[in-house]
XYZ file of C-alpha atoms in Angstrom:
122
model
C -44.523 16.604 24.666
C -46.333 17.586 28.063
C -44.787 14.489 29.632
C -41.465 15.667 28.673
C -42.169 19.052 30.063
C -43.540 17.567 33.286
C -40.390 15.040 33.681
C -37.868 18.025 32.975
C -39.658 20.247 35.654
C -39.596 17.487 38.257
C -35.782 16.694 37.683
C -34.852 20.510 37.758
C -36.847 21.138 40.973
C -35.202 18.006 42.668
C -31.729 19.234 41.702
C -32.482 22.672 43.350
C -33.968 21.129 46.464
C -30.773 18.920 46.773
C -28.578 21.853 46.297
C -30.359 23.543 48.864
C -30.105 20.886 51.287
C -26.469 20.526 50.681
C -25.740 24.144 51.420
C -27.788 24.065 54.558
C -25.966 21.004 56.029
C -22.612 22.513 55.196
C -23.411 25.748 56.941
C -24.809 23.954 60.035
C -21.619 21.799 60.513
C -19.160 24.377 59.795
C -15.527 24.584 59.010
C -14.698 21.224 60.921
C -16.580 19.034 58.347
C -14.458 20.692 55.613
C -11.218 20.216 57.286
C -12.145 16.321 57.868
C -13.044 15.976 54.373
C -9.786 17.688 53.189
C -7.823 14.996 55.401
C -9.932 12.143 53.854
C -9.582 13.264 50.252
C -5.768 14.372 50.053
C -2.864 12.485 51.598
C 0.357 13.878 53.233
C 3.128 14.936 50.692
C 5.431 12.130 52.202
C 2.914 9.384 51.507
C 2.250 10.841 47.899
C 6.027 10.924 46.934
C 6.682 7.268 48.468
C 3.767 5.667 46.728
C 5.025 7.418 43.232
C 8.442 6.403 43.997
C 7.406 2.660 44.461
C 6.561 2.158 40.859
C 6.349 4.857 38.365
C 4.915 4.440 34.958
C 8.128 3.689 33.350
C 10.031 1.991 35.844
C 11.431 -1.332 35.204
C 9.847 -4.720 36.226
C 10.992 -6.757 38.849
C 12.592 -10.019 38.088
C 9.587 -11.983 39.422
C 7.321 -9.942 37.132
C 9.483 -10.444 34.253
C 9.723 -14.281 35.053
C 5.962 -14.633 35.341
C 5.388 -12.742 32.242
C 7.826 -14.974 30.221
C 6.119 -18.058 31.647
C 2.742 -16.832 30.445
C 4.133 -16.127 27.012
C 5.803 -19.661 26.726
C 2.639 -21.283 28.041
C 0.601 -19.304 25.157
C 3.189 -20.258 22.548
C 3.199 -23.811 23.532
C -0.878 -23.894 23.316
C -0.816 -22.122 19.776
C 1.822 -24.506 18.516
C -0.333 -27.601 19.969
C -3.420 -26.126 18.382
C -1.724 -25.800 14.792
C -0.260 -29.228 15.238
C -3.568 -30.567 16.060
C -5.343 -28.831 13.028
C -2.518 -30.110 10.643
C -3.081 -33.703 11.695
C -6.548 -33.553 11.262
C -6.089 -31.873 7.903
C -3.575 -34.632 7.131
C -5.885 -37.348 8.127
C -8.623 -35.918 6.131
C -6.740 -35.746 3.011
C -5.364 -39.324 3.635
C -8.912 -40.527 3.833
C -10.068 -39.043 0.710
C -7.102 -40.374 -1.025
C -7.775 -43.857 0.453
C -11.628 -43.530 -0.673
C -10.460 -42.605 -4.297
C -8.023 -45.400 -4.498
C -10.486 -47.902 -3.247
C -12.972 -46.593 -5.751
C -10.549 -46.841 -8.434
C -9.756 -50.373 -7.571
C -13.704 -51.312 -7.626
C -13.900 -49.626 -10.918
C -10.892 -51.681 -12.275
C -12.385 -54.859 -11.129
C -15.640 -54.140 -12.737
C -13.845 -53.358 -16.098
C -11.494 -56.488 -16.121
C -14.689 -58.825 -15.594
C -16.310 -57.661 -18.691
C -19.875 -58.742 -17.553
C -22.325 -57.095 -15.289
C -23.099 -60.308 -13.411
C -19.323 -60.827 -12.224
C -18.822 -60.530 -8.631
C -15.785 -60.601 -6.689
């Protein structure tokens, strides 16, 4: 519990010290710094309006953007179609191999039953 208290006390004292240093530098520099800071933070009204007019949240996409998006969708559809076709082919091949194995084992079973003897070899 004492470590927690020491940690909280040192954090609080660092916070107080930093706030006092910030106030001291702001008073030393004066109003010039605050005007420079305002100019760096805020933009002119005309710049802000032109920025917002360029592309609003609900503005339509340009033809190039729409074409690029359609190309991406078509490519994704093509890849998805190829993947599913490959999966279907693999599944069909697996079923075909199993059917071939079953037929082969049935044919071997038929050969043994027609021979009638255990020492009969084909």
